[in-house]
Structure formats: C-alpha cells, structure tokens
XYZ file of C-alpha atoms in Angstrom:
411
model
C 34.695 19.410 91.619
C 37.442 16.830 92.235
C 39.573 17.051 95.366
C 42.625 18.024 93.230
C 40.659 20.749 91.494
C 39.389 22.016 94.866
C 42.959 22.222 96.195
C 44.083 24.057 93.051
C 41.183 26.486 93.274
C 41.847 27.135 96.967
C 45.544 27.715 96.277
C 44.712 30.121 93.468
C 42.394 32.068 95.755
C 45.118 32.216 98.407
C 47.660 33.476 95.884
C 45.180 36.017 94.638
C 44.555 37.220 98.172
C 48.301 37.566 98.748
C 48.682 39.563 95.545
C 45.798 41.803 96.538
C 47.303 42.423 99.967
C 50.956 43.156 99.336
C 52.943 44.499 102.250
C 52.539 48.287 102.463
C 55.374 50.651 103.278
C 54.614 52.266 106.637
C 55.891 55.710 107.586
C 55.755 56.951 111.157
C 55.901 60.667 111.997
C 57.158 60.952 115.585
C 56.729 64.657 116.064
C 55.941 67.407 118.578
C 52.189 67.600 118.004
C 51.378 69.035 121.432
C 53.227 71.400 123.735
C 55.485 74.352 122.952
C 56.722 73.031 119.589
C 53.284 72.087 118.241
C 53.215 74.653 115.453
C 56.588 73.515 114.103
C 55.809 69.824 114.588
C 52.566 70.199 112.664
C 54.404 71.835 109.749
C 56.744 68.852 109.520
C 53.816 66.416 109.684
C 51.821 68.300 107.068
C 54.718 68.392 104.628
C 55.417 64.665 105.051
C 51.743 63.986 104.368
C 51.956 66.155 101.236
C 54.974 64.238 99.960
C 53.421 60.844 100.665
C 50.300 61.927 98.800
C 52.508 62.488 95.737
C 53.829 58.921 96.078
C 50.348 57.478 96.396
C 48.989 59.567 93.525
C 51.732 57.992 91.391
C 50.632 54.463 92.348
C 52.030 53.960 95.845
C 54.763 51.441 96.506
C 54.970 47.647 96.549
C 51.433 47.343 95.216
C 49.846 49.343 98.051
C 49.393 52.963 99.116
C 52.082 54.144 101.505
C 50.636 54.378 105.006
C 51.344 57.271 107.370
C 50.876 57.055 111.139
C 51.371 60.072 113.419
C 52.822 59.761 116.936
C 52.915 62.718 119.331
C 56.196 62.929 121.239
C 54.854 65.938 123.214
C 58.154 67.717 122.651
C 60.223 65.374 124.806
C 62.838 62.668 124.246
C 61.279 60.180 126.752
C 57.919 60.384 124.975
C 59.693 59.992 121.628
C 61.329 56.778 122.878
C 57.943 55.446 123.955
C 56.374 56.365 120.622
C 59.240 54.705 118.765
C 58.489 51.428 120.513
C 54.827 51.830 119.550
C 55.806 52.533 115.946
C 57.904 49.368 115.839
C 54.968 47.385 117.223
C 52.806 48.901 114.480
C 55.234 47.703 111.815
C 56.572 51.134 110.813
C 59.497 50.968 108.368
C 60.652 54.599 108.198
C 60.559 57.259 110.918
C 60.403 60.983 110.141
C 61.097 63.668 112.765
C 62.334 67.243 112.749
C 61.581 69.466 115.738
C 64.478 69.175 118.240
C 68.001 67.800 118.018
C 67.538 66.211 121.446
C 64.641 64.130 120.151
C 66.572 63.296 116.980
C 69.428 62.085 119.176
C 67.065 59.861 121.126
C 65.482 58.425 117.991
C 68.711 57.710 116.131
C 69.987 55.789 119.152
C 66.676 53.901 119.455
C 66.881 53.012 115.761
C 70.501 51.879 116.067
C 69.789 49.599 119.023
C 66.638 48.175 117.456
C 68.435 47.337 114.234
C 71.294 45.613 116.041
C 68.821 43.443 117.929
C 66.511 42.740 114.991
C 68.517 41.965 111.843
C 66.233 41.739 108.837
C 63.622 43.976 110.521
C 65.462 47.268 110.301
C 63.886 50.701 110.708
C 65.210 53.828 108.990
C 65.234 57.378 110.386
C 64.944 60.396 108.113
C 65.933 63.420 110.201
C 64.280 66.602 108.952
C 65.463 69.182 111.459
C 67.877 67.896 114.102
C 71.013 69.860 113.174
C 73.326 68.914 116.064
C 76.707 67.993 114.596
C 76.978 64.852 116.724
C 74.156 63.251 114.723
C 76.514 62.873 111.771
C 79.555 62.763 114.040
C 80.000 60.308 116.889
C 76.327 59.296 116.642
C 76.382 58.699 112.880
C 74.931 55.382 111.751
C 73.827 53.832 108.467
C 70.063 54.013 109.043
C 70.058 57.734 109.889
C 69.781 60.293 107.077
C 69.875 64.047 107.734
C 67.774 65.948 105.202
C 68.516 69.421 106.493
C 71.424 71.799 106.976
C 73.817 72.081 109.914
C 75.377 75.090 111.647
C 78.518 75.169 109.431
C 76.397 75.008 106.283
C 74.252 77.947 107.377
C 77.206 80.002 108.590
C 79.317 79.261 105.499
C 76.433 80.356 103.280
C 75.767 83.537 105.274
C 79.422 84.528 105.219
C 79.692 83.899 101.477
C 76.520 85.776 100.506
C 76.858 88.667 102.956
C 80.492 89.230 102.035
C 79.599 89.350 98.350
C 76.744 91.769 99.091
C 79.064 94.014 101.124
C 77.002 93.569 104.299
C 79.256 91.355 106.409
C 81.739 93.871 107.753
C 84.924 93.025 109.623
C 83.680 92.716 113.220
C 81.347 89.874 114.228
C 79.500 89.199 117.471
C 78.336 85.621 118.159
C 75.452 84.987 120.566
C 73.718 81.635 120.888
C 71.678 79.425 123.169
C 73.768 77.194 125.416
C 72.997 73.718 124.129
C 74.249 71.543 121.278
C 72.802 73.671 118.463
C 73.987 76.988 119.857
C 77.415 75.561 120.625
C 77.655 74.258 117.050
C 76.746 77.724 115.740
C 79.423 79.380 117.845
C 82.015 76.867 116.664
C 80.960 77.377 113.034
C 81.387 81.148 113.303
C 84.847 80.644 114.806
C 85.829 78.326 111.960
C 84.509 80.721 109.307
C 86.381 83.760 110.623
C 89.602 83.277 108.656
C 87.914 82.728 105.300
C 85.413 85.477 105.966
C 88.084 88.041 106.864
C 86.343 89.072 110.070
C 87.255 89.332 113.746
C 85.014 87.874 116.453
C 84.738 90.745 118.923
C 82.734 88.774 121.506
C 80.961 85.448 122.062
C 78.016 84.660 124.325
C 76.267 81.412 125.236
C 73.150 81.855 127.363
C 70.288 79.865 128.887
C 67.554 78.805 126.492
C 64.379 80.943 126.662
C 64.899 81.812 130.333
C 66.368 85.323 130.145
C 64.047 88.035 131.450
C 66.410 91.003 131.774
C 67.902 91.818 128.387
C 69.777 94.965 129.447
C 73.145 93.283 130.185
C 73.138 91.622 126.765
C 72.324 94.888 125.016
C 75.081 96.679 126.904
C 77.603 93.974 126.066
C 76.570 94.015 122.416
C 76.825 97.798 122.258
C 80.255 97.752 123.862
C 81.564 95.236 121.308
C 80.375 97.456 118.421
C 80.100 94.695 115.804
C 79.040 95.044 112.191
C 77.212 91.697 112.150
C 75.616 89.548 114.850
C 75.562 85.806 114.110
C 72.946 83.826 115.995
C 71.168 80.496 115.801
C 68.632 81.696 118.379
C 64.946 80.966 117.957
C 61.668 82.073 119.553
C 61.887 84.798 122.240
C 65.653 84.462 122.410
C 65.837 85.717 118.825
C 63.142 88.394 118.845
C 63.152 89.816 122.370
C 66.649 89.162 123.587
C 68.316 90.226 120.390
C 66.498 91.936 117.588
C 64.002 94.046 119.493
C 66.448 94.902 122.254
C 69.077 95.933 119.716
C 66.515 97.907 117.751
C 65.212 99.696 120.861
C 68.784 100.581 121.792
C 69.366 102.072 118.354
C 72.213 99.711 117.518
C 73.277 99.737 113.872
C 74.037 96.042 113.338
C 73.024 93.398 110.820
C 71.739 90.089 112.127
C 72.732 86.839 110.411
C 70.182 84.266 111.558
C 68.849 80.739 111.093
C 65.211 80.890 112.302
C 63.905 84.299 111.330
C 61.348 82.624 109.044
C 59.668 80.741 111.900
C 55.938 81.604 111.642
C 55.098 84.691 113.677
C 58.644 86.032 113.877
C 58.306 88.682 111.183
C 54.994 89.889 112.595
C 56.398 90.043 116.129
C 59.623 91.758 115.104
C 57.910 94.270 112.842
C 60.145 96.676 110.945
C 63.003 95.755 113.294
C 63.474 92.708 111.041
C 64.083 94.726 107.874
C 67.507 94.267 106.318
C 68.482 91.242 108.393
C 69.620 87.930 106.902
C 68.697 84.264 107.161
C 70.256 81.091 105.741
C 67.875 78.205 105.186
C 67.108 75.132 103.078
C 64.449 76.800 100.962
C 62.779 80.099 100.121
C 59.797 80.470 97.791
C 61.293 83.664 96.370
C 64.376 81.760 95.169
C 62.294 79.650 92.747
C 60.051 79.979 89.717
C 57.059 79.431 92.004
C 55.862 76.153 90.480
C 56.382 74.082 93.633
C 55.021 76.856 95.862
C 51.798 77.024 93.828
C 51.414 73.220 93.787
C 51.880 73.075 97.539
C 49.345 75.849 98.060
C 46.833 74.123 95.789
C 47.139 70.993 97.911
C 47.388 72.485 101.422
C 45.780 75.912 101.158
C 48.971 77.870 101.880
C 52.420 78.459 100.462
C 55.208 76.327 101.974
C 56.639 78.085 104.992
C 59.536 77.563 107.385
C 60.353 73.807 107.327
C 57.690 72.635 104.877
C 59.660 73.026 101.657
C 62.709 70.968 102.555
C 60.520 68.380 104.305
C 58.534 67.824 101.128
C 61.821 67.476 99.227
C 63.018 64.782 101.650
C 59.925 62.742 100.869
C 60.485 63.501 97.190
C 63.987 62.037 97.428
C 62.544 58.952 99.119
C 59.970 58.689 96.307
C 62.757 58.786 93.739
C 64.653 56.058 95.618
C 61.550 53.873 95.863
C 61.037 54.148 92.121
C 64.271 52.176 91.640
C 63.028 49.241 93.746
C 60.559 46.411 93.209
C 59.805 44.036 96.071
C 57.027 42.335 94.115
C 54.569 42.728 96.952
C 56.844 40.846 99.347
C 58.314 42.081 102.628
C 59.701 45.612 102.760
C 63.509 45.603 102.826
C 64.525 48.790 104.615
C 68.231 48.197 103.979
C 67.631 48.193 100.228
C 65.625 51.417 100.565
C 68.503 53.008 102.480
C 71.022 51.915 99.846
C 68.800 53.335 97.109
C 68.430 56.628 98.997
C 72.227 56.878 99.232
C 72.397 56.826 95.431
C 69.643 59.399 94.913
C 70.200 62.929 93.665
C 66.971 64.863 93.945
C 66.450 68.053 91.960
C 64.662 70.664 94.074
C 63.569 74.121 92.884
C 66.728 75.577 94.466
C 69.183 72.913 93.330
C 70.197 69.265 93.739
C 70.277 67.335 97.009
C 72.443 64.240 97.360
C 73.490 62.030 100.275
C 77.111 61.849 101.381
C 77.628 58.137 101.948
C 80.317 58.535 104.595
C 77.976 60.170 107.155
C 74.525 60.458 105.491
C 74.573 64.247 105.664
C 72.805 65.672 102.636
C 74.841 67.937 100.403
C 72.327 70.637 99.607
C 72.048 74.234 98.444
C 71.566 76.889 101.121
C 69.389 79.899 100.362
C 70.442 83.230 101.865
C 67.661 85.802 102.075
C 67.088 89.295 103.452
C 63.909 90.752 104.982
C 62.368 93.398 102.756
C 59.106 95.245 102.328
C 56.682 94.431 99.497
C 57.980 90.868 99.258
C 56.624 88.537 96.587
C 55.635 86.063 99.294
C 54.635 88.132 102.351
C 55.141 86.582 105.785
C 52.674 86.525 108.677
C 50.053 88.636 106.851
C 52.422 91.608 106.748
C 53.874 93.488 103.770
C 57.308 92.112 104.658
C 58.966 88.906 103.602
C 62.168 87.420 102.240
C 64.116 88.465 99.162
C 66.736 86.024 97.902
C 70.288 87.346 98.103
C 71.890 84.190 96.774
C 71.726 80.424 96.574
C 74.975 78.879 97.777
C 75.630 75.501 96.084
C 75.867 72.451 98.282
C 79.505 71.893 97.329
C 80.353 75.358 98.663
C 78.332 75.116 101.877
C 79.361 71.591 102.900
C 82.216 70.767 105.282
C 84.438 67.659 105.613
C 83.147 64.465 107.219
C 83.789 64.587 110.960
C 86.564 62.312 112.200
C 84.232 61.047 114.926
C 81.879 59.423 112.382
C 82.680 55.715 112.187
C 79.768 54.427 110.127
C 79.270 50.665 110.003
C 77.625 49.640 106.775
C 75.413 46.554 106.287
C 77.489 43.395 106.098
C 80.487 44.922 107.873
C-alpha cells in the first residue's frame, strides 16, 4: 500500500470511528434516593427511566442511546449542589429533579451560574416537582423548565371543580406548612376567594412535620366552622394533624388537598379520606387507560403519585429532540431548550405547552375525589380516586409574575 493510500485508509477508519461514536445525550437524575424522601425520589427516577427507554426504543438521539446517570442528593440542598458538580464533570447535559422546592432552588441557581461561566457548555434543568413560585418568579431563568403545577394552578382548579360540584361552600379555612410551598398555597387561596365566592374564616401556617399536639388545631378549626379546608400539607401534617384529627373530632368539613395521592396516604387515612378532594397533574381514572396499562407493562405497576407527569415531561423532551439533528456532533443544549419551548405535548389528560416568558408549563389539572370501589385502587385498599373534572391549562394558569426577568440566549 502506498503512503498516500495508507493515509487515506487511516483517515477513513478515523471517520468511521467518529461516526460510530457520536456524542450521546446524557441525562442526570439528581434526586432524593436516600433519607425521608426516598420513596418519592425513587418514583421520579423510575418515571424518568421509563421515558428515556421510550426514546431509546425509538432509536435514541444523535446516533446513540440516551444515557441516564442517577445521583443521590440525600434529600438536602448541599448534597444536591455537590452532585450537580459531579454531573457536570460527567458531561451531563440535562438535569431532572422533583422532590423538594428547596433542592430545585439550589439546582436552578447552580445551573444559572454554571451556564454564565461556561458559554457553549450549557446544562438544562427540567424541574418535575419544585412548585415554589419563586422558581418562575425572581429565580426564573432560560435553562429552567417547570413541568409540574404550582399552588395557584391547584387552587384555581379545586375552586372551579368543587364549586361546579356544589361541594365548595362559602366558608374556607386555610392551613399550610410554614415554608415557601405552604405560603404559596395560602396566598393562592386568598387570591381565589373573590372568584370562588367564599370567605376565608381563618388561616394557619405551622411548623413542618414537628407538631405533636393536634388538639389546638382541631379546636381552632372547629371554632371557625368552615365548609372546606384548603391545604398543601403532606405526610403526617396532612393525615394526622388534619384529616384524622378532624375525623376523630366529628367535624363535617371537606378537604381540598394537593398530596392526598402520596403512596400510603389513603391506607393510613382509611375511610376518613372518603369524599375529600385533590388537584394534581394526572389521574389514571381521568384517561382511557392506555398509558396506565403501558406503564404497568413496563414497570409492573400503574403510574402513581408523580410518575405520570414525570413520564410526560420526558415525552415532551422526546418530541423536542425529534425536531433536531446534530449529526453526531456535540450536543447543543441551547437548541434543545429552544425546541422544548416550541413543543406542545399531548398527554392522556390534555396538552402541555411551555410559556416562553417564564418556562412554566401550561397544563391541565385533574381534580379528583376519594371514593370506594375505585377503578384504580390505592394502597391495596378498595378506595381510590374518581375524576370530578379536568380543568384546562388555560383556565388553571395565572399571569407571568412581574419578578420574572428572563434573559434569553444572545441577550
């Protein structure tokens, strides 16, 4: 072989090797995979893995399977910051996280600072569960996308559906945990009062999962004599502080909640949960069951709690990726973000789109009520959720916050 032919053959081999090893898209799940939020963190991680499997079954992206790397933040913002730095070192392009607004706040700031310091090597954050308003308010930034509801969206949907069903009443009690999420819920109830034709008879903000003596709260609730109790509480603060205590005291009130579908809640509450409401991103009973059956076939169980809307977030990303072709070259996260902005993803409960001004998704909100003999029983009981209504995204959404000053690429 001549020297020229040898060079040509070597170059061809090199080009072939490059073509065979295109740059893969890397997804990092920085989630609570140990500690108190493990069960929720694992649901987020499982649903992301399910969605990525759909992408890879369809051929992957950029000539390679999409890679997924899990990072355990142990339920804390400092650990999340450390794991973000590790993810960047590992070449991760897109971060997913859901359990905890505090962690979402840490990650969106880490992403913002990284992107400012490393133009051309941006990282994107898809927020699956951090609902604090500040994340699309004064902390809003181009590379953060919120693929879940917020307090106003849940409250607006509950008010609309419960009023139509005749279950809202005219007197509302608001009780929430005293941190960003609970404060947002209280503010949302206040804002909804005029349109909902109800009076707020009392408001309470309390320590998170620290209350041992529930008697003062029960007495205060009884004295206010509301028709409906709005709460964003979760875990023991929902079941013990509120629902069970109210039930044991014989109070005739309807609860309007956000986290009643958290695994174990129906079983722990028992028949105390019957007749109470929840607003959420997804409910199997609100659909024809096709997605629920596909998810069960893949994972061994029906989608529960946060799994449905998490899978839809990855589905929206899949749809955005289908509009792009990097030819095996470097991943351009900015182009992925721009494509995601233009994506409208059809879920089993309705379309999800991204509002470009703040990257809050405009999405339907499902309002359900706990009933017996549900089509999809919860927690191995005979109880579950019956759909009361699906509130369209355009009805549930609220105006862009004045505090959001998003800087777009090139500005």
